[in-house]
Coordinates of C-alpha atoms in Angstrom, one line a residue:
M1 CA 10.3 116.3 -95.7
T2 CA 7.9 116.0 -98.9
E3 CA 6.7 112.2 -98.7
Q4 CA 7.5 109.9 -101.4
V5 CA 4.5 108.1 -102.3
Y6 CA 4.4 105.3 -104.7
H7 CA 0.9 104.7 -106.6
S8 CA -0.4 101.5 -108.6
I9 CA -0.1 101.7 -112.3
Y10 CA -3.5 99.8 -112.6
P11 CA -6.8 101.8 -112.6
D12 CA -8.3 102.3 -109.3
I13 CA -11.1 99.9 -108.1
Y14 CA -14.7 101.3 -107.0
V15 CA -15.7 99.6 -103.9
P16 CA -19.2 99.9 -102.7
T17 CA -19.9 101.2 -99.3
D18 CA -23.5 100.7 -99.2
V19 CA -23.7 96.8 -99.6
S20 CA -22.8 93.9 -97.4
L21 CA -20.6 91.2 -98.6
H22 CA -23.5 88.6 -99.7
Q23 CA -25.4 91.6 -101.2
F24 CA -22.5 92.1 -103.3
L25 CA -22.2 88.3 -104.5
C26 CA -25.6 88.0 -105.3
A27 CA -25.6 90.6 -107.6
R28 CA -21.9 89.7 -109.2
N29 CA -20.7 87.1 -111.2
P30 CA -17.7 88.5 -113.3
D31 CA -17.5 85.2 -115.4
D32 CA -20.9 84.3 -115.7
V33 CA -20.5 81.1 -113.9
P34 CA -23.5 78.5 -114.2
D35 CA -25.2 77.9 -110.9
D36 CA -24.6 74.0 -111.0
K37 CA -20.5 74.4 -111.2
V38 CA -18.6 72.7 -108.4
I39 CA -16.4 75.4 -106.9
L40 CA -15.1 73.6 -103.6
E41 CA -15.0 69.9 -102.6
D42 CA -13.3 67.9 -99.9
L43 CA -10.1 65.9 -100.6
S44 CA -11.1 63.6 -97.7
L45 CA -14.1 61.4 -97.3
P46 CA -16.8 61.8 -97.1
K47 CA -16.2 64.2 -100.1
K48 CA -18.6 67.0 -100.1
R49 CA -19.4 69.3 -102.8
L50 CA -20.2 73.1 -102.8
T51 CA -21.5 74.6 -106.2
Y52 CA -21.5 78.1 -107.3
G53 CA -25.5 79.0 -106.7
G54 CA -25.4 76.5 -103.6
V55 CA -23.1 78.9 -101.8
R56 CA -25.8 81.7 -101.8
R57 CA -28.9 79.3 -101.5
D58 CA -27.4 77.1 -98.3
A59 CA -26.2 80.2 -96.8
A60 CA -29.6 81.7 -96.8
I61 CA -31.2 78.5 -95.4
V62 CA -28.5 78.1 -92.7
A63 CA -28.6 81.7 -91.7
G64 CA -32.5 81.4 -91.0
G65 CA -31.5 78.3 -88.8
L66 CA -28.9 80.2 -87.2
S67 CA -31.3 82.8 -86.1
T68 CA -34.2 80.7 -84.9
Q69 CA -32.3 78.0 -83.4
Y70 CA -29.2 79.5 -81.6
G71 CA -30.6 83.2 -81.4
L72 CA -27.7 84.8 -83.8
R73 CA -28.2 88.4 -84.6
A74 CA -26.2 90.7 -86.6
G75 CA -22.9 91.4 -85.1
D76 CA -22.8 88.3 -83.0
A77 CA -19.6 86.4 -83.5
V78 CA -19.1 82.5 -84.2
A79 CA -15.8 81.0 -83.6
V80 CA -14.9 77.9 -85.8
L81 CA -12.3 75.4 -84.5
A82 CA -11.8 73.0 -87.6
Q83 CA -10.0 71.6 -90.4
N84 CA -10.5 72.4 -93.8
S85 CA -14.0 71.3 -95.4
V86 CA -16.9 72.1 -97.7
E87 CA -19.0 72.7 -94.4
Y88 CA -16.7 74.9 -92.8
S89 CA -17.0 77.3 -96.1
Q90 CA -20.6 76.5 -95.9
L91 CA -20.9 77.8 -92.3
A92 CA -18.6 80.9 -93.0
H93 CA -20.7 82.2 -95.4
S94 CA -24.1 81.6 -93.7
V95 CA -22.5 83.6 -90.6
M96 CA -21.6 86.5 -92.8
W97 CA -24.9 86.2 -94.5
L98 CA -26.6 86.8 -91.6
G99 CA -24.7 89.8 -90.7
G100 CA -22.4 88.0 -88.0
V101 CA -18.7 87.8 -87.7
I102 CA -16.9 84.5 -88.3
V103 CA -13.8 83.8 -86.5
G104 CA -11.5 81.5 -87.6
L105 CA -9.1 79.7 -84.8
N106 CA -5.8 77.6 -85.7
W107 CA -7.1 73.9 -84.9
L108 CA -3.6 73.5 -83.9
A109 CA -4.2 75.8 -81.2
S110 CA -3.7 74.8 -77.4
A111 CA -6.4 75.1 -74.8
Y112 CA -4.2 77.9 -73.4
E113 CA -4.1 79.6 -76.7
I114 CA -7.7 79.1 -77.5
Q115 CA -8.4 81.0 -74.2
H116 CA -6.7 83.9 -75.8
Y117 CA -8.6 83.8 -79.1
L118 CA -11.9 83.5 -77.1
A119 CA -11.2 86.5 -74.6
I120 CA -10.7 88.6 -77.9
A121 CA -13.5 87.2 -80.1
R122 CA -16.6 86.9 -77.4
P123 CA -18.2 84.5 -79.6
K124 CA -21.9 83.6 -78.9
L125 CA -21.5 80.3 -80.6
I126 CA -18.2 77.9 -81.0
V127 CA -18.5 75.5 -83.4
V128 CA -15.8 72.6 -83.9
D129 CA -14.8 69.6 -85.2
A130 CA -15.8 66.8 -82.7
Q131 CA -12.1 65.9 -82.0
F132 CA -11.2 69.3 -80.9
R133 CA -14.2 69.6 -78.5
P134 CA -12.4 68.6 -75.4
R135 CA -9.7 71.1 -76.1
V136 CA -12.3 74.1 -76.3
E137 CA -14.2 72.7 -73.3
E138 CA -10.8 72.8 -71.4
A139 CA -10.3 76.6 -72.6
L140 CA -13.8 77.6 -71.4
K141 CA -13.4 75.9 -68.0
A142 CA -10.2 77.7 -67.4
S143 CA -11.1 81.3 -68.8
K144 CA -11.9 83.9 -66.6
R145 CA -12.5 86.8 -68.9
L146 CA -15.8 85.6 -70.4
D147 CA -18.8 86.8 -69.2
L148 CA -21.1 84.5 -70.7
K149 CA -19.7 81.1 -71.6
P150 CA -20.7 80.4 -75.2
R151 CA -22.3 77.4 -76.6
V152 CA -20.2 74.6 -78.2
V153 CA -21.9 72.8 -81.3
D154 CA -20.1 70.2 -83.6
L155 CA -19.8 71.3 -87.6
G156 CA -20.5 68.0 -89.0
G157 CA -20.4 64.5 -88.3
D158 CA -23.3 62.0 -87.5
S159 CA -24.5 63.5 -84.6
P160 CA -28.2 64.9 -84.8
E161 CA -27.1 68.0 -82.9
S162 CA -24.6 69.2 -85.2
I163 CA -25.0 72.9 -86.5
F164 CA -26.1 71.8 -90.2
K165 CA -28.8 69.2 -89.1
V166 CA -30.2 71.6 -86.4
A167 CA -30.2 74.8 -88.9
T168 CA -31.5 73.2 -91.5
R169 CA -34.5 72.1 -89.9
G170 CA -37.9 73.7 -91.0
S171 CA -35.7 76.9 -91.5
T172 CA -37.1 79.7 -93.6
P173 CA -34.2 81.1 -96.0
L174 CA -33.3 84.9 -94.9
P175 CA -32.2 87.7 -97.4
P176 CA -28.6 88.6 -96.9
F177 CA -27.4 91.1 -94.5
D178 CA -28.8 94.4 -95.7
L179 CA -26.3 97.6 -95.3
S180 CA -28.3 99.6 -98.0
G181 CA -28.4 103.3 -96.9
K182 CA -25.4 102.4 -94.4
D183 CA -21.6 102.4 -94.5
N184 CA -20.0 98.9 -94.7
R185 CA -16.9 100.2 -93.4
K186 CA -18.1 100.1 -89.7
H187 CA -19.8 96.3 -89.9
P188 CA -17.6 93.8 -89.3
A189 CA -17.7 90.4 -91.2
A190 CA -14.4 88.2 -90.2
I191 CA -11.9 88.0 -88.0
V192 CA -8.3 86.5 -88.5
F193 CA -5.7 86.2 -86.1
S194 CA -2.2 88.1 -86.6
S195 CA 0.6 85.4 -86.6
G196 CA 1.9 86.8 -83.3
T197 CA 5.5 87.6 -84.5
S198 CA 5.5 90.8 -82.1
G199 CA 3.6 89.5 -79.0
K200 CA 0.2 87.6 -78.7
P201 CA -1.8 86.9 -81.7
K202 CA -4.3 89.9 -82.2
G203 CA -7.8 89.6 -83.6
V204 CA -7.5 91.3 -87.3
Q205 CA -11.4 92.2 -87.8
W206 CA -12.2 93.0 -91.7
S207 CA -15.3 94.9 -92.3
H208 CA -17.7 94.2 -95.4
Y209 CA -16.1 96.7 -97.3
G210 CA -12.5 95.4 -96.9
A211 CA -13.7 91.9 -97.8
I212 CA -15.2 93.2 -100.9
A213 CA -12.1 95.2 -101.6
H214 CA -10.2 91.8 -101.4
L215 CA -12.3 90.2 -103.7
L216 CA -12.2 93.3 -106.4
T217 CA -8.4 93.7 -105.6
S218 CA -7.4 90.0 -106.5
R219 CA -9.6 89.9 -109.4
S220 CA -8.4 93.2 -111.1
A221 CA -4.6 92.9 -110.6
N222 CA -4.6 89.4 -111.8
P223 CA -7.4 88.3 -114.0
E224 CA -4.8 85.6 -115.7
I225 CA -5.3 83.4 -112.6
Q226 CA -8.4 84.8 -111.1
N227 CA -11.3 83.4 -113.1
A228 CA -13.6 80.7 -113.3
R229 CA -11.1 78.2 -115.6
E230 CA -8.7 78.1 -112.7
R231 CA -8.3 74.6 -110.5
E232 CA -6.2 73.9 -107.5
V233 CA -5.5 71.8 -104.5
F234 CA -5.6 74.1 -101.6
Y235 CA -3.7 73.5 -98.2
A236 CA -3.6 76.4 -96.3
P237 CA -5.8 76.7 -93.2
F238 CA -9.2 78.4 -93.7
A239 CA -8.8 80.2 -90.5
H240 CA -5.9 82.2 -91.8
M241 CA -6.1 85.4 -94.3
F242 CA -4.9 83.1 -97.0
G243 CA -7.5 80.5 -96.6
L244 CA -10.4 82.6 -96.0
L245 CA -9.7 84.7 -98.8
G246 CA -8.4 82.2 -101.4
A247 CA -10.6 79.0 -100.6
V248 CA -13.9 80.5 -98.7
L249 CA -14.3 83.8 -100.7
V250 CA -12.8 84.0 -103.9
P251 CA -14.6 80.7 -105.4
S252 CA -17.8 82.3 -104.5
Y253 CA -16.9 85.2 -106.4
I254 CA -14.9 84.0 -109.7
G255 CA -16.1 80.6 -109.9
N256 CA -12.9 78.8 -109.6
Y257 CA -12.7 75.2 -108.4
V258 CA -11.0 74.3 -105.0
L259 CA -10.1 70.8 -104.1
A260 CA -9.7 71.4 -100.4
M261 CA -7.3 69.4 -97.8
K262 CA -8.0 69.2 -94.3
Q263 CA -4.2 69.4 -93.5
F264 CA -1.1 69.4 -95.6
N265 CA 0.6 66.3 -96.6
Y266 CA 3.1 66.7 -99.6
A267 CA 2.5 63.4 -101.0
E268 CA -1.2 63.5 -101.3
W269 CA -1.2 67.2 -102.3
I270 CA 1.2 66.7 -105.3
E271 CA -0.6 63.9 -106.5
A272 CA -3.9 65.5 -106.2
N273 CA -2.6 68.2 -108.4
S274 CA -1.6 65.5 -111.1
R275 CA -5.0 64.1 -110.8
I276 CA -7.6 67.0 -111.1
R277 CA -5.2 68.6 -113.7
A278 CA -4.6 71.9 -111.7
T279 CA -3.7 74.8 -113.6
S280 CA -2.2 76.7 -110.5
M281 CA -0.4 75.8 -107.3
K282 CA -0.9 77.7 -104.2
M283 CA 2.0 77.4 -101.7
V284 CA 4.8 78.6 -99.7
P285 CA 8.4 78.4 -99.9
P286 CA 9.0 74.9 -98.0
T287 CA 6.7 73.5 -100.3
A288 CA 8.4 74.8 -103.2
V289 CA 11.8 73.5 -102.0
A290 CA 10.1 70.2 -101.6
I291 CA 9.2 69.9 -105.4
T292 CA 12.3 70.6 -106.5
K293 CA 14.0 67.9 -104.2
D294 CA 11.1 65.1 -105.2
P295 CA 12.7 62.4 -107.2
N296 CA 9.1 61.2 -108.4
V297 CA 7.8 64.5 -109.6
E298 CA 8.4 64.3 -113.2
K299 CA 6.4 61.1 -113.3
L300 CA 3.3 63.1 -112.6
Q301 CA 0.7 64.6 -115.0
L302 CA 1.6 68.4 -114.2
D303 CA 1.7 69.8 -117.6
S304 CA -1.5 71.6 -116.8
V305 CA 0.1 73.6 -114.5
N306 CA 0.6 77.1 -115.7
T307 CA 1.2 79.1 -112.6
V308 CA 2.9 78.8 -109.4
V309 CA 1.6 81.2 -106.5
C310 CA 3.9 81.6 -103.5
A311 CA 3.2 83.7 -100.7
G312 CA 5.0 83.8 -96.8
G313 CA 8.4 84.4 -98.3
T314 CA 10.5 85.0 -101.4
L315 CA 12.0 82.0 -103.1
Q316 CA 15.8 81.7 -104.1
A317 CA 16.8 81.9 -108.0
E318 CA 17.9 78.2 -107.9
V319 CA 14.8 77.1 -106.7
V320 CA 12.6 79.2 -109.0
Q321 CA 14.7 78.0 -112.0
R322 CA 14.5 74.4 -110.7
L323 CA 10.6 74.7 -110.5
Q324 CA 10.5 76.0 -114.1
S325 CA 12.5 73.1 -115.4
L326 CA 10.2 70.5 -113.8
L327 CA 7.1 72.3 -114.8
K328 CA 8.0 73.1 -118.2
G329 CA 8.2 76.8 -118.0
V330 CA 5.6 77.3 -115.4
S331 CA 5.0 81.1 -114.4
I332 CA 6.4 81.5 -110.9
I333 CA 4.9 84.4 -109.2
Q334 CA 4.8 85.9 -105.6
A335 CA 2.9 88.1 -103.7
Y336 CA 2.9 90.4 -100.8
G337 CA 0.3 90.9 -98.0
M338 CA -0.5 90.2 -94.6
S339 CA -3.5 89.5 -92.2
E340 CA -4.0 93.2 -92.1
T341 CA -4.0 94.0 -96.0
A342 CA -2.8 93.1 -99.4
V343 CA -0.2 95.3 -101.1
A344 CA 1.2 93.7 -104.3
G345 CA 1.6 90.8 -106.8
L346 CA 3.7 89.6 -109.7
R347 CA 1.9 88.9 -112.9
P348 CA 2.7 85.8 -115.1
G349 CA 4.0 87.9 -118.0
R350 CA 6.7 89.4 -115.8
S351 CA 7.8 86.3 -113.9
V352 CA 10.9 85.7 -115.5
E353 CA 12.3 89.2 -116.0
K354 CA 11.3 90.2 -112.5
S355 CA 11.8 86.5 -110.9
G356 CA 12.2 87.0 -107.1
S357 CA 10.1 90.1 -107.0
V358 CA 6.8 90.6 -105.2
G359 CA 5.4 92.5 -108.1
R360 CA 3.6 95.8 -108.5
L361 CA 1.3 97.4 -106.2
F362 CA -2.3 96.2 -106.2
P363 CA -5.0 98.7 -107.6
S364 CA -5.6 101.5 -105.3
V365 CA -2.6 100.9 -103.0
K366 CA -0.5 103.7 -101.9
L367 CA 3.0 103.2 -100.5
R368 CA 5.5 104.7 -98.8
L369 CA 9.0 103.2 -97.7
V370 CA 10.5 104.8 -94.5
D371 CA 13.6 104.4 -92.2
D372 CA 13.7 104.3 -88.7
Q373 CA 12.8 107.9 -88.1
L374 CA 9.8 107.3 -90.3
R375 CA 11.7 109.6 -93.1
D376 CA 11.0 108.5 -96.8
V377 CA 14.1 106.7 -98.3
P378 CA 15.6 107.1 -101.9
L379 CA 14.3 104.8 -104.5
G380 CA 16.2 101.5 -104.3
V381 CA 17.0 101.8 -100.7
S382 CA 15.2 99.2 -98.4
G383 CA 12.6 100.6 -96.1
E384 CA 9.9 99.7 -93.9
A385 CA 6.3 99.7 -96.0
L386 CA 3.7 102.3 -95.2
V387 CA 0.5 101.4 -96.8
K388 CA -3.2 102.8 -97.6
A389 CA -5.3 100.5 -99.5
P390 CA -9.1 99.6 -99.7
T391 CA -8.0 96.5 -98.2
V392 CA -6.6 97.7 -94.7
F393 CA -8.3 96.0 -91.8
M394 CA -10.8 97.5 -89.8
E395 CA -9.3 97.4 -86.4
Y396 CA -7.9 95.0 -84.0
R397 CA -10.9 93.5 -82.0
D398 CA -11.1 95.1 -78.7
N399 CA -7.7 96.6 -78.6
P400 CA -7.7 100.1 -79.6
E401 CA -4.4 100.9 -78.3
A402 CA -2.7 98.4 -80.6
T403 CA -4.7 99.4 -83.5
A404 CA -3.5 103.2 -82.8
L405 CA 0.1 101.8 -82.8
E406 CA -0.2 100.2 -86.2
F407 CA -1.0 103.3 -87.9
H408 CA 1.2 106.8 -88.5
N409 CA -1.0 109.7 -89.9
G410 CA -3.4 107.1 -91.5
W411 CA -0.5 104.8 -92.9
L412 CA -0.6 101.4 -91.9
R413 CA 2.7 100.3 -90.5
T414 CA 3.7 96.8 -91.9
G415 CA 6.8 96.3 -90.1
D416 CA 8.2 94.7 -93.0
M417 CA 11.2 95.9 -95.0
L418 CA 10.7 96.2 -99.0
R419 CA 12.5 98.2 -101.4
M420 CA 11.0 99.6 -104.8
D421 CA 13.2 99.2 -108.1
K422 CA 13.3 101.8 -110.8
D423 CA 10.8 99.6 -112.8
G424 CA 8.1 100.1 -109.9
F425 CA 8.4 96.5 -108.7
L426 CA 8.6 95.6 -105.1
W427 CA 11.3 93.5 -103.7
F428 CA 10.6 92.0 -100.0
Q429 CA 13.8 91.9 -97.5
D430 CA 12.4 90.8 -94.3
R431 CA 10.4 91.5 -91.0
K432 CA 11.7 94.7 -89.6
K433 CA 12.1 93.0 -86.2
E434 CA 13.4 89.8 -87.4
M435 CA 16.7 91.8 -89.4
I436 CA 19.7 91.0 -88.0
K437 CA 22.0 93.8 -87.1
Y438 CA 25.6 92.7 -87.7
K439 CA 28.0 95.9 -86.7
G440 CA 25.5 98.4 -88.3
N441 CA 24.7 96.2 -91.4
Q442 CA 21.2 94.8 -92.1
V443 CA 21.3 91.0 -92.7
A444 CA 17.8 89.2 -94.0
P445 CA 17.2 85.9 -92.5
A446 CA 15.2 85.0 -95.3
E447 CA 18.0 85.6 -97.7
L448 CA 20.5 83.1 -95.9
E449 CA 17.4 80.9 -95.7
D450 CA 17.1 80.6 -99.5
I451 CA 20.7 79.7 -99.8
L452 CA 20.8 77.3 -97.2
S453 CA 17.8 75.6 -98.8
S454 CA 19.0 75.6 -102.0
H455 CA 21.7 73.2 -101.1
P456 CA 21.3 69.4 -102.3
D457 CA 22.0 68.2 -98.7
V458 CA 19.4 70.4 -97.2
V459 CA 15.5 69.6 -96.8
E460 CA 14.7 73.0 -95.0
A461 CA 16.4 75.7 -93.1
A462 CA 15.9 78.8 -90.7
V463 CA 18.2 81.6 -89.6
C464 CA 17.9 83.8 -86.5
A465 CA 20.1 86.5 -84.6
V466 CA 22.1 85.4 -81.6
F467 CA 23.9 88.4 -79.6
D468 CA 27.8 87.8 -79.4
S469 CA 28.9 89.6 -76.4
S470 CA 32.5 89.6 -77.4
Q471 CA 31.7 91.6 -80.4
Q472 CA 28.9 93.5 -78.7
T473 CA 26.7 92.6 -82.1
E474 CA 23.9 90.4 -83.3
I475 CA 25.4 87.7 -85.7
P476 CA 23.3 85.0 -87.6
V477 CA 22.9 81.4 -86.6
G478 CA 21.5 78.8 -88.8
Y479 CA 19.6 75.6 -88.5
V480 CA 19.0 72.9 -91.3
S481 CA 17.4 69.5 -91.4
L482 CA 19.3 67.1 -93.7
K483 CA 18.0 64.7 -96.1
P484 CA 17.3 61.2 -94.8
A485 CA 20.1 59.3 -96.8
I486 CA 22.7 61.4 -95.0
A487 CA 24.3 59.3 -91.9
E488 CA 24.2 61.0 -88.4
K489 CA 28.1 60.2 -88.1
D490 CA 28.5 62.6 -91.1
Y491 CA 26.3 65.4 -89.6
P492 CA 29.3 67.6 -88.8
A493 CA 31.0 67.4 -92.0
V494 CA 28.0 68.1 -93.8
L495 CA 26.9 70.8 -91.7
E496 CA 30.3 72.6 -92.2
R497 CA 30.3 72.0 -96.1
I498 CA 26.9 73.4 -96.2
L499 CA 28.2 76.6 -94.0
Q500 CA 31.0 77.4 -96.1
H501 CA 29.1 76.9 -99.4
T502 CA 26.6 79.6 -97.9
N503 CA 29.0 81.9 -96.6
G504 CA 30.8 81.9 -99.9
L505 CA 28.0 83.3 -101.7
V506 CA 27.3 86.4 -99.6
A507 CA 29.0 89.7 -98.4
P508 CA 31.4 89.4 -95.4
Y509 CA 28.8 90.9 -93.0
K510 CA 26.2 88.4 -94.1
K511 CA 28.2 85.4 -92.9
I512 CA 26.7 82.9 -90.7
R513 CA 29.1 83.6 -87.8
G514 CA 26.9 81.8 -85.0
G515 CA 27.4 78.6 -86.9
L516 CA 25.2 76.0 -88.7
H517 CA 23.1 73.4 -86.7
Y518 CA 21.1 70.4 -87.3
L519 CA 17.2 70.3 -86.2
P520 CA 15.0 67.2 -87.2
T521 CA 12.4 69.9 -88.3
I522 CA 12.4 73.4 -88.6
P523 CA 9.7 75.0 -86.6
K524 CA 6.8 76.6 -88.8
N525 CA 3.4 77.9 -88.3
P526 CA 0.3 76.2 -89.9
T527 CA 1.1 78.6 -92.9
G528 CA 4.7 77.2 -93.6
K529 CA 6.1 80.3 -92.3
V530 CA 9.3 79.8 -90.1
M531 CA 8.7 80.4 -86.5
R532 CA 12.0 81.7 -85.5
A533 CA 11.0 82.4 -81.9
A534 CA 11.0 78.8 -81.5
L535 CA 14.8 78.1 -82.8
P536 CA 16.9 77.1 -79.9
A537 CA 18.9 80.2 -80.0
R538 CA 16.1 82.2 -79.4
V539 CA 14.3 80.1 -76.9
E540 CA 17.7 80.2 -75.2
A541 CA 18.0 83.9 -75.1
A542 CA 14.4 84.2 -74.2
K543 CA 15.5 82.1 -71.0
V544 CA 18.4 84.2 -70.5
A545 CA 16.3 87.5 -70.4
T546 CA 13.6 86.2 -68.2
G547 CA 16.1 85.1 -65.6
R548 CA 17.6 88.7 -65.6
S549 CA 14.3 90.1 -65.2
S550 CA 13.4 87.9 -62.5
K551 CA 16.4 89.2 -60.6
L552 CA 15.6 93.0 -61.0

């Protein structure tokens, strides 16, 4: 059968293969940004700043100290367990400037989870916020998979032994890692960990080539919001792909201004957007819903915001309309990507006409949509997305088997269900493994979550599958957290009202037949994605499955 390959309408990008990330950054300044422009600043005290020229100057100095004081060499991994900060960004640039591999660890991770991360990354050095040191030391003590115990160093603070104080003592600046005459596709620059939706998190390894490709792709695909004039408040963890790219790498290339939050707090975030006169707001769907339900948002000065960028899920039409009303016609755009690659994005000029779409393919991206037998589906039919792109990751660190399984004849298997419309715009459906199959029909949990979240009594929502043995099929079960003003005695009636409202808006096979239940909070990962595996029905199903297997 002939493959149906979709191509981007944008001109292909040229990604050099013989320079390192920082050789590229030292040679490129697409908006002619002055060296003294502040590009990154801490929201919390002490408010440190990083300038466009300072990224390069400081990285050279600190890289010299990392080499002489800590013995780091090209290819060595440095793990970071810290909250967002200017110092985090400085360290990441310094490690990659040297030719090392920066490894972001989720600062919420338990000691047990940290063991898993370290076993994959095998870092020579672990840099931590001081309050997280006990957790790391507990992980190291329990670890049986590390041949050599890495050194643990504080990132900042008052300690004379913090990494910046040690690394800058008499340091001689180094030139950026030199890949002239070499293949940058074979040299790792960073590791971000996958969300673990299909097992334990895997170490997604980016090459220098891939990192450069991400910068060129984002600029080429959306120059309206990828430029030095943009200002934003950023809360996604720097350890995540979204944070590493959006707050650490992109500002060092295009020179936009980012105010970094250590961790998300809605009230602080929305106020900061008003105070700095933000031009764009990057968020995940729960944040967008929170704005629409905030009675004080109209009192803030948010008229400077021209674009809302939503990632991690699609927004329901009512949420989009409410945001546009509150923010006076702001363009609301969505994008689609993952730790392993960047795929598509919607541009502001099409944000109304194609509201809800994740946009067109990014430059140099090729796409196929296939069924369970890997046969290409017709235009307009949902299928699993297979991708080829310059931004596709290098490999899963120390896991060749998982890397091999992620590809089919050179195509990255995303595990996500999308459809392409007649105009060439993509529409995200859901994770393939999270699609609910009700009597042969596919039901997307995200679609039901959007409808539930749009109800005025709902703060946030989640949907997952539960198996109904009487019908021998999966059925959707829903969970919502309710507005604080609703009395607990009224929960049953309110939940029933919300359930009837939702079921009345969808096709019969999509109805939430497993019931709707109250949860004080919906479990989410640090980037705001719903953790469906942590919902009560899934937890109970896992217990039952474990019990059955233990009896075999």
